[in-house]
Amino acid sequence: MQITPLPAFSDNYLWLIHAGQHALIVDPGDAEVVEKALHANGYQLDGILLTHHHADHTGGAAALQQHWNCPIYAPASAHPAYRALNATRVKDDDIIHFAGLPSLSCKVMTLPGHTLDHIAFYINDQHLFSGDVLFGAGCGRLFEGSPLQMYTSLQEIAALPAGTLIYPAHEYTAHNIAFALTIEPDNKDLQQRAQDTAILRQQQQPTLPTTLALEKATNPFLRCDALATQPGFHDWPPLDIFTEVRAQRNVF
Ligand SMILES: [Zn+2]
């Protein structure tokens, strides 16, 4: 199994998962980008995975389904964005299989916060497609959920194995690191990541996927316990620190 980012819009990645000639796409906001990649490689599309209802994640799903007659898996919510799609609704702990990709097992995780319906796809107990929940060195904005919901969702990701590879839907890493350094200027792992990220971006390379171990060392939203010792946080409870850091990031 191989996983390739397809850049779209200004900073989205549509993640293409493929084995042999069979492919899946996560969050196809733009059908044309996906069609081009399928055509260039001679792949057929076997399925579409949607993490949440925002248009930059779902906009190409209907056209791709019509062309390939493949299943769409989407959150089990009543949001009108899904109404026009002939989608199979999935929820926490559901397991999805694809006949064309028999070695692939996809588990659904419910992770509200960015939207109330947000789900993630955890493939072969190793690859997490986190949509707009977890980003490189950051997390998604709270458009619909509460700080407690997002904090709890991030804790659920943090409980996965440290070697888990994480595939967020946006290239926000450099800006997130610049913000994280305002929270933890002395974090050596974060300083190193800033250098590594700058080199990748100079070469116009993706900074993703990331690993859970790297996020735990550098992502302030996964470090709310550790941040209690930072000036300004005065041993606050982790959820209060999360809420404050998210508020600061909103205006950074
Ligand atoms: Zn979104």
mmCIF file of C-alpha atoms and ligand atoms in Angstrom:
data_model
loop_
_atom_site.group_PDB
_atom_site.id
_atom_site.type_symbol
_atom_site.label_atom_id
_atom_site.label_comp_id
_atom_site.label_asym_id
_atom_site.label_seq_id
_atom_site.Cartn_x
_atom_site.Cartn_y
_atom_site.Cartn_z
ATOM 1 C CA MET A 1 0.000 0.000 0.000
ATOM 2 C CA GLN A 2 1.261 3.472 -0.896
ATOM 3 C CA ILE A 3 -0.054 6.879 0.127
ATOM 4 C CA THR A 4 0.425 10.020 -1.993
ATOM 5 C CA PRO A 5 -0.626 13.619 -1.293
ATOM 6 C CA LEU A 6 -2.441 15.387 -4.138
ATOM 7 C CA PRO A 7 -2.134 19.167 -3.577
ATOM 8 C CA ALA A 8 -5.350 21.131 -4.202
ATOM 9 C CA PHE A 9 -6.621 24.684 -3.710
ATOM 10 C CA SER A 10 -4.084 26.803 -1.787
ATOM 11 C CA ASP A 11 -3.023 24.351 0.939
ATOM 12 C CA ASN A 12 -5.168 21.176 0.889
ATOM 13 C CA TYR A 13 -3.853 17.656 0.458
ATOM 14 C CA LEU A 14 -6.172 15.027 -0.975
ATOM 15 C CA TRP A 15 -4.594 11.762 0.180
ATOM 16 C CA LEU A 16 -4.548 9.023 -2.458
ATOM 17 C CA ILE A 17 -4.183 5.495 -1.042
ATOM 18 C CA HIS A 18 -3.301 2.855 -3.626
ATOM 19 C CA ALA A 19 -2.316 -0.779 -3.924
ATOM 20 C CA GLY A 20 -1.792 -2.306 -7.358
ATOM 21 C CA GLN A 21 -4.278 -0.567 -9.669
ATOM 22 C CA HIS A 22 -6.819 0.073 -6.917
ATOM 23 C CA ALA A 23 -7.126 3.434 -5.184
ATOM 24 C CA LEU A 24 -9.067 5.261 -2.452
ATOM 25 C CA ILE A 25 -9.243 9.007 -1.968
ATOM 26 C CA VAL A 26 -9.634 10.869 1.329
ATOM 27 C CA ASP A 27 -11.523 14.211 1.274
ATOM 28 C CA PRO A 28 -11.663 14.914 -2.491
ATOM 29 C CA GLY A 29 -12.525 18.626 -2.469
ATOM 30 C CA ASP A 30 -11.643 18.781 -6.173
ATOM 31 C CA ALA A 31 -12.590 15.898 -8.515
ATOM 32 C CA GLU A 32 -10.315 17.006 -11.348
ATOM 33 C CA VAL A 33 -7.158 16.756 -9.245
ATOM 34 C CA VAL A 34 -8.097 13.166 -8.384
ATOM 35 C CA GLU A 35 -9.080 12.216 -11.941
ATOM 36 C CA LYS A 36 -5.737 13.479 -13.247
ATOM 37 C CA ALA A 37 -3.777 11.388 -10.739
ATOM 38 C CA LEU A 38 -5.877 8.271 -11.417
ATOM 39 C CA HIS A 39 -5.482 8.674 -15.167
ATOM 40 C CA ALA A 40 -1.728 9.357 -15.020
ATOM 41 C CA ASN A 41 -1.164 6.146 -13.035
ATOM 42 C CA GLY A 42 -3.816 3.904 -14.583
ATOM 43 C CA TYR A 43 -5.619 3.465 -11.234
ATOM 44 C CA GLN A 44 -9.299 2.801 -10.707
ATOM 45 C CA LEU A 45 -11.131 4.472 -7.823
ATOM 46 C CA ASP A 46 -12.581 1.929 -5.364
ATOM 47 C CA GLY A 47 -13.837 4.266 -2.635
ATOM 48 C CA ILE A 48 -14.133 7.786 -1.204
ATOM 49 C CA LEU A 49 -13.587 8.605 2.476
ATOM 50 C CA LEU A 50 -14.998 11.878 3.866
ATOM 51 C CA THR A 51 -13.881 13.203 7.273
ATOM 52 C CA HIS A 52 -16.380 16.092 7.568
ATOM 53 C CA HIS A 53 -18.820 18.225 5.621
ATOM 54 C CA HIS A 54 -16.682 21.268 4.617
ATOM 55 C CA ALA A 55 -16.731 21.916 0.866
ATOM 56 C CA ASP A 56 -12.949 21.774 0.402
ATOM 57 C CA HIS A 57 -13.164 18.138 1.626
ATOM 58 C CA THR A 58 -16.362 16.993 -0.114
ATOM 59 C CA GLY A 59 -16.741 19.121 -3.277
ATOM 60 C CA GLY A 60 -15.471 16.468 -5.721
ATOM 61 C CA ALA A 61 -17.149 13.427 -4.149
ATOM 62 C CA ALA A 62 -20.367 13.389 -6.208
ATOM 63 C CA ALA A 63 -18.581 13.690 -9.578
ATOM 64 C CA LEU A 64 -16.069 10.983 -8.652
ATOM 65 C CA GLN A 65 -18.800 8.636 -7.465
ATOM 66 C CA GLN A 66 -20.750 9.193 -10.654
ATOM 67 C CA HIS A 67 -17.704 8.390 -12.809
ATOM 68 C CA TRP A 68 -16.405 5.414 -10.839
ATOM 69 C CA ASN A 69 -19.629 4.080 -9.292
ATOM 70 C CA CYS A 70 -17.731 3.577 -6.028
ATOM 71 C CA PRO A 71 -18.898 3.812 -2.403
ATOM 72 C CA ILE A 72 -18.620 6.999 -0.335
ATOM 73 C CA TYR A 73 -18.111 6.638 3.420
ATOM 74 C CA ALA A 74 -19.205 9.710 5.386
ATOM 75 C CA PRO A 75 -20.045 10.734 8.961
ATOM 76 C CA ALA A 76 -23.401 9.627 10.372
ATOM 77 C CA SER A 77 -24.741 13.168 10.751
ATOM 78 C CA ALA A 78 -27.788 14.941 9.350
ATOM 79 C CA HIS A 79 -25.758 17.748 7.793
ATOM 80 C CA PRO A 80 -27.294 18.757 4.428
ATOM 81 C CA ALA A 81 -23.904 18.507 2.660
ATOM 82 C CA TYR A 82 -24.298 14.713 2.632
ATOM 83 C CA ARG A 83 -27.915 14.711 1.445
ATOM 84 C CA ALA A 84 -27.085 14.840 -2.268
ATOM 85 C CA LEU A 85 -24.431 12.115 -1.892
ATOM 86 C CA ASN A 86 -25.255 8.446 -1.988
ATOM 87 C CA ALA A 87 -23.050 7.790 1.041
ATOM 88 C CA THR A 88 -22.698 4.977 3.542
ATOM 89 C CA ARG A 89 -22.783 6.528 7.014
ATOM 90 C CA VAL A 90 -20.106 5.361 9.456
ATOM 91 C CA LYS A 91 -19.429 5.921 13.158
ATOM 92 C CA ASP A 92 -16.935 5.139 15.906
ATOM 93 C CA ASP A 93 -15.302 1.683 15.666
ATOM 94 C CA ASP A 94 -16.929 0.749 12.338
ATOM 95 C CA ILE A 95 -14.513 -1.233 10.162
ATOM 96 C CA ILE A 96 -14.513 -0.657 6.398
ATOM 97 C CA HIS A 97 -13.112 -3.166 3.878
ATOM 98 C CA PHE A 98 -12.585 -2.831 0.122
ATOM 99 C CA ALA A 99 -12.629 -5.889 -2.165
ATOM 100 C CA GLY A 100 -9.961 -4.375 -4.453
ATOM 101 C CA LEU A 101 -7.612 -3.657 -1.518
ATOM 102 C CA PRO A 102 -7.869 -6.857 0.554
ATOM 103 C CA SER A 103 -4.854 -6.086 2.768
ATOM 104 C CA LEU A 104 -6.416 -2.828 3.953
ATOM 105 C CA SER A 105 -8.568 -2.482 7.064
ATOM 106 C CA CYS A 106 -10.020 0.935 7.891
ATOM 107 C CA LYS A 107 -11.343 1.781 11.352
ATOM 108 C CA VAL A 108 -13.505 4.853 11.962
ATOM 109 C CA MET A 109 -12.811 7.209 14.883
ATOM 110 C CA THR A 110 -15.358 9.869 15.895
ATOM 111 C CA LEU A 111 -13.441 13.088 16.696
ATOM 112 C CA PRO A 112 -15.761 16.105 17.190
ATOM 113 C CA GLY A 113 -14.490 19.652 17.666
ATOM 114 C CA HIS A 114 -13.656 21.228 14.291
ATOM 115 C CA THR A 115 -17.151 20.115 13.261
ATOM 116 C CA LEU A 116 -19.564 18.069 15.353
ATOM 117 C CA ASP A 117 -19.615 15.285 12.745
ATOM 118 C CA HIS A 118 -15.844 14.962 12.224
ATOM 119 C CA ILE A 119 -14.456 11.443 11.857
ATOM 120 C CA ALA A 120 -10.972 10.107 11.109
ATOM 121 C CA PHE A 121 -9.903 6.956 9.274
ATOM 122 C CA TYR A 122 -7.299 4.716 10.953
ATOM 123 C CA ILE A 123 -5.879 2.276 8.411
ATOM 124 C CA ASN A 124 -4.075 -0.965 9.283
ATOM 125 C CA ASP A 125 -3.472 0.274 12.859
ATOM 126 C CA GLN A 126 -0.745 2.572 11.515
ATOM 127 C CA HIS A 127 -2.026 5.388 9.257
ATOM 128 C CA LEU A 128 -4.414 8.042 10.615
ATOM 129 C CA PHE A 129 -6.224 10.364 8.176
ATOM 130 C CA SER A 130 -7.043 13.165 10.589
ATOM 131 C CA GLY A 131 -8.868 15.645 8.322
ATOM 132 C CA ASP A 132 -9.010 18.996 10.109
ATOM 133 C CA VAL A 133 -8.625 17.683 13.688
ATOM 134 C CA LEU A 134 -4.843 17.390 14.008
ATOM 135 C CA PHE A 135 -2.388 19.342 11.817
ATOM 136 C CA GLY A 136 1.400 19.390 11.806
ATOM 137 C CA ALA A 137 2.178 21.237 15.083
ATOM 138 C CA GLY A 138 -1.425 22.408 15.364
ATOM 139 C CA CYS A 139 -5.117 21.549 15.441
ATOM 140 C CA GLY A 140 -8.277 22.625 13.631
ATOM 141 C CA ARG A 141 -10.387 25.628 14.518
ATOM 142 C CA LEU A 142 -13.457 25.045 16.669
ATOM 143 C CA PHE A 143 -16.181 25.909 14.152
ATOM 144 C CA GLU A 144 -18.881 23.776 15.790
ATOM 145 C CA GLY A 145 -17.550 21.952 18.830
ATOM 146 C CA SER A 146 -16.440 23.010 22.305
ATOM 147 C CA PRO A 147 -12.863 23.140 23.606
ATOM 148 C CA LEU A 148 -13.658 20.047 25.703
ATOM 149 C CA GLN A 149 -14.792 18.109 22.629
ATOM 150 C CA MET A 150 -11.647 19.007 20.655
ATOM 151 C CA TYR A 151 -9.381 18.373 23.637
ATOM 152 C CA THR A 152 -10.975 14.947 24.138
ATOM 153 C CA SER A 153 -10.618 14.134 20.413
ATOM 154 C CA LEU A 154 -6.920 15.062 20.506
ATOM 155 C CA GLN A 155 -6.430 12.920 23.624
ATOM 156 C CA GLU A 156 -7.932 10.003 21.717
ATOM 157 C CA ILE A 157 -5.349 10.479 18.959
ATOM 158 C CA ALA A 158 -2.610 10.823 21.590
ATOM 159 C CA ALA A 159 -3.516 7.359 22.914
ATOM 160 C CA LEU A 160 -2.574 5.687 19.595
ATOM 161 C CA PRO A 161 0.904 4.095 19.216
ATOM 162 C CA ALA A 162 3.765 6.660 19.056
ATOM 163 C CA GLY A 163 4.784 5.442 15.597
ATOM 164 C CA THR A 164 1.363 6.212 14.094
ATOM 165 C CA LEU A 165 1.712 8.153 10.827
ATOM 166 C CA ILE A 166 -0.723 11.081 10.633
ATOM 167 C CA TYR A 167 -2.012 12.560 7.363
ATOM 168 C CA PRO A 168 -3.714 15.950 7.933
ATOM 169 C CA ALA A 169 -5.706 17.629 5.159
ATOM 170 C CA HIS A 170 -3.803 20.938 5.097
ATOM 171 C CA GLU A 171 -0.208 22.156 4.799
ATOM 172 C CA TYR A 172 -0.236 24.467 7.826
ATOM 173 C CA THR A 173 2.890 23.150 9.546
ATOM 174 C CA ALA A 174 5.245 26.121 9.105
ATOM 175 C CA HIS A 175 2.739 28.694 10.390
ATOM 176 C CA ASN A 176 1.745 26.387 13.251
ATOM 177 C CA ILE A 177 5.397 26.013 14.272
ATOM 178 C CA ALA A 178 5.867 29.789 14.239
ATOM 179 C CA PHE A 179 2.938 30.033 16.638
ATOM 180 C CA ALA A 180 4.092 27.091 18.796
ATOM 181 C CA LEU A 181 7.448 28.830 19.293
ATOM 182 C CA THR A 182 5.614 31.760 20.900
ATOM 183 C CA ILE A 183 4.238 29.294 23.483
ATOM 184 C CA GLU A 184 7.400 27.200 23.988
ATOM 185 C CA PRO A 185 10.414 29.178 22.703
ATOM 186 C CA ASP A 186 12.912 26.874 24.473
ATOM 187 C CA ASN A 187 11.519 23.551 23.151
ATOM 188 C CA LYS A 188 14.546 21.995 21.380
ATOM 189 C CA ASP A 189 12.443 19.511 19.384
ATOM 190 C CA LEU A 190 10.300 22.393 18.161
ATOM 191 C CA GLN A 191 13.364 24.434 17.173
ATOM 192 C CA GLN A 192 14.683 21.441 15.212
ATOM 193 C CA ARG A 193 11.301 20.917 13.554
ATOM 194 C CA ALA A 194 11.237 24.590 12.515
ATOM 195 C CA GLN A 195 14.560 24.069 10.687
ATOM 196 C CA ASP A 196 13.490 20.780 9.088
ATOM 197 C CA THR A 197 10.185 22.277 7.978
ATOM 198 C CA ALA A 198 11.821 25.365 6.468
ATOM 199 C CA ILE A 199 14.075 23.140 4.335
ATOM 200 C CA LEU A 200 11.147 21.003 3.128
ATOM 201 C CA ARG A 201 9.076 24.070 2.242
ATOM 202 C CA GLN A 202 12.008 25.685 0.393
ATOM 203 C CA GLN A 203 12.115 22.528 -1.717
ATOM 204 C CA GLN A 204 8.313 22.722 -2.102
ATOM 205 C CA GLN A 205 8.000 19.326 -0.403
ATOM 206 C CA PRO A 206 5.088 18.365 1.894
ATOM 207 C CA THR A 207 5.863 18.402 5.624
ATOM 208 C CA LEU A 208 3.397 15.515 5.996
ATOM 209 C CA PRO A 209 2.725 12.822 7.008
ATOM 210 C CA THR A 210 3.882 13.458 10.536
ATOM 211 C CA THR A 211 4.254 10.982 13.403
ATOM 212 C CA LEU A 212 2.423 10.958 16.703
ATOM 213 C CA ALA A 213 5.800 10.952 18.504
ATOM 214 C CA LEU A 214 6.843 14.186 16.752
ATOM 215 C CA GLU A 215 3.475 15.807 17.480
ATOM 216 C CA LYS A 216 3.703 14.876 21.168
ATOM 217 C CA ALA A 217 7.130 16.544 21.314
ATOM 218 C CA THR A 218 6.226 19.719 19.389
ATOM 219 C CA ASN A 219 2.461 20.275 19.029
ATOM 220 C CA PRO A 220 1.219 22.591 21.824
ATOM 221 C CA PHE A 221 -2.298 21.148 21.593
ATOM 222 C CA LEU A 222 -0.920 17.703 22.546
ATOM 223 C CA ARG A 223 1.313 19.211 25.251
ATOM 224 C CA CYS A 224 -1.216 20.855 27.553
ATOM 225 C CA ASP A 225 0.124 18.863 30.551
ATOM 226 C CA ALA A 226 3.721 19.879 29.854
ATOM 227 C CA LEU A 227 2.765 23.526 29.269
ATOM 228 C CA ALA A 228 1.559 23.920 32.871
ATOM 229 C CA THR A 229 5.157 24.777 33.832
ATOM 230 C CA GLN A 230 5.451 27.512 31.161
ATOM 231 C CA PRO A 231 5.211 31.152 32.270
ATOM 232 C CA GLY A 232 1.643 32.400 31.988
ATOM 233 C CA PHE A 233 -0.048 29.064 32.624
ATOM 234 C CA HIS A 234 0.487 28.852 36.391
ATOM 235 C CA ASP A 235 -0.286 25.137 36.768
ATOM 236 C CA TRP A 236 -3.706 25.522 35.136
ATOM 237 C CA PRO A 237 -5.692 22.338 34.345
ATOM 238 C CA PRO A 238 -4.842 20.995 30.854
ATOM 239 C CA LEU A 239 -8.270 21.884 29.396
ATOM 240 C CA ASP A 240 -7.888 25.525 30.485
ATOM 241 C CA ILE A 241 -4.452 25.602 28.851
ATOM 242 C CA PHE A 242 -5.872 24.069 25.667
ATOM 243 C CA THR A 243 -8.657 26.678 25.572
ATOM 244 C CA GLU A 244 -6.213 29.553 26.070
ATOM 245 C CA VAL A 245 -3.685 28.273 23.486
ATOM 246 C CA ARG A 246 -6.455 27.713 20.909
ATOM 247 C CA ALA A 247 -7.724 31.275 21.522
ATOM 248 C CA GLN A 248 -4.199 32.678 21.036
ATOM 249 C CA ARG A 249 -3.748 30.661 17.825
ATOM 250 C CA ASN A 250 -7.018 32.048 16.426
ATOM 251 C CA VAL A 251 -5.513 35.539 16.320
ATOM 252 C CA PHE A 252 -1.899 34.606 15.433
HETATM 253 ZN ZN ZN B 1 -12.814 21.765 7.750
#
